XYZ file of C-alpha atoms in Angstrom:
148
model
C 166.451 81.602 118.777
C 163.623 83.290 117.268
C 161.723 86.014 119.155
C 158.122 86.011 118.438
C 156.429 89.370 118.933
C 152.806 89.714 120.043
C 151.057 92.830 119.489
C 147.665 93.664 121.078
C 144.876 94.275 118.518
C 143.386 97.511 118.878
C 139.638 97.436 118.724
C 138.071 98.707 115.576
C 135.155 100.792 116.179
C 133.970 100.402 112.685
C 133.913 96.785 112.893
C 130.454 96.332 114.224
C 129.083 98.891 111.822
C 130.588 97.120 108.890
C 129.067 93.837 110.000
C 125.649 95.467 110.397
C 125.941 97.181 107.031
C 127.101 93.854 105.338
C 124.165 91.977 106.976
C 121.873 94.657 105.797
C 122.109 93.653 102.148
C 121.894 89.864 102.817
C 118.703 87.883 102.242
C 118.877 86.861 106.082
C 116.651 88.943 108.240
C 118.375 90.654 111.254
C 117.137 89.668 114.629
C 118.650 90.380 117.972
C 121.613 88.070 118.883
C 120.408 84.886 120.683
C 116.956 84.836 119.330
C 115.209 83.812 116.019
C 112.792 85.836 114.146
C 109.878 83.909 115.445
C 110.833 84.049 119.190
C 108.230 86.208 121.062
C 106.428 86.242 124.361
C 103.982 89.158 125.232
C 104.995 91.642 127.949
C 102.418 91.016 130.985
C 101.677 93.169 133.989
C 99.793 91.823 137.072
C 98.527 94.117 139.720
C 96.188 93.884 142.684
C 93.742 96.087 144.199
C 91.280 95.583 147.221
C 88.601 93.899 144.758
C 90.730 91.944 142.096
C 93.781 90.926 140.409
C 94.196 92.466 136.924
C 96.395 90.822 134.278
C 97.336 93.170 131.222
C 99.117 91.762 128.096
C 100.396 93.589 125.199
C 99.250 91.724 122.005
C 99.786 93.996 119.063
C 98.821 92.724 115.694
C 96.383 90.125 117.239
C 92.577 90.067 117.384
C 90.408 88.452 120.028
C 89.969 85.498 117.541
C 93.870 84.873 117.837
C 93.666 84.649 121.694
C 92.580 81.508 123.891
C 92.187 82.023 127.736
C 91.729 79.146 130.100
C 91.495 79.051 133.918
C 91.721 75.633 135.460
C 92.885 74.379 138.731
C 94.082 77.973 139.924
C 96.119 78.379 136.672
C 95.366 81.138 134.089
C 96.729 80.079 130.732
C 96.869 82.486 127.777
C 97.614 81.044 124.169
C 97.839 82.856 120.927
C 99.326 83.007 117.686
C 100.673 86.111 115.716
C 100.921 85.504 111.952
C 103.725 86.967 109.846
C 103.004 89.201 106.949
C 103.327 87.431 103.577
C 106.319 88.484 101.679
C 105.375 89.618 98.230
C 107.247 88.866 94.946
C 110.081 91.152 94.565
C 110.368 92.178 98.133
C 112.829 91.182 100.879
C 113.460 92.163 104.356
C 116.678 94.058 105.403
C 115.584 94.321 108.864
C 113.091 92.022 110.589
C 112.712 92.718 114.379
C 109.037 92.204 114.870
C 108.092 88.694 116.276
C 105.614 86.245 114.937
C 104.493 82.705 116.041
C 102.702 81.154 118.769
C 102.874 81.773 122.504
C 101.593 80.429 125.745
C 101.915 82.104 129.238
C 100.574 80.342 132.453
C 100.130 82.011 135.792
C 99.328 80.310 139.048
C 96.863 82.379 140.964
C 95.904 82.397 144.571
C 92.986 80.517 145.765
C 91.434 83.959 146.656
C 90.400 84.241 142.943
C 86.693 83.772 142.248
C 87.107 81.357 139.198
C 83.394 81.725 137.919
C 83.624 85.552 137.663
C 86.797 85.835 135.569
C 86.324 88.087 132.480
C 88.675 89.306 129.684
C 88.446 92.375 127.531
C 90.571 93.057 124.396
C 91.074 96.742 123.031
C 93.588 97.992 120.677
C 96.008 95.181 121.031
C 95.771 95.125 124.880
C 94.183 92.160 126.805
C 92.884 92.713 130.153
C 91.800 89.845 132.391
C 89.996 90.790 135.641
C 90.247 88.180 138.295
C 87.825 89.269 141.140
C 88.586 88.111 144.694
C 86.239 85.950 146.717
C 84.513 87.992 149.562
C 86.735 86.316 152.297
C 89.841 87.681 150.622
C 88.703 91.201 150.530
C 89.754 93.534 153.156
C 87.099 94.846 155.453
C 86.968 97.230 158.281
C 86.308 96.029 161.663
C 84.629 98.250 164.262
C 86.169 98.329 167.575
C 83.623 98.618 170.489
C 83.959 99.371 174.275
C 82.888 97.098 177.012
C 80.046 98.607 179.081
């Protein structure tokens, strides 16, 4: 009867480094696990004040001509495309983390948004969309009176 000996394999702390080092010198760009180089979605913040909702989106590398904004049936849609830089002859990427490609983000907004007054600004890669509230949705102070 043969006895088979199983030994636990000790983790090699250098294994991940070796894989990264080896991949550094391949022609395939590096991208985080589970994504491709073209996957990207702009980061967005939505905040509310007494007067309006404000949507802010980070769109580095884009111009206002690369962005399309629609507001229809209570849904705000932002579309755009970030084009990749052309690779020149004799060059190759070792690490490619910046994202390129088209994107679309849609946001269902409350009925309290005054659709005919929506406006957008674009400055230094940051898109800001102002969504003013209808007067009925704005808070107001109510005076309390006494009965005489």
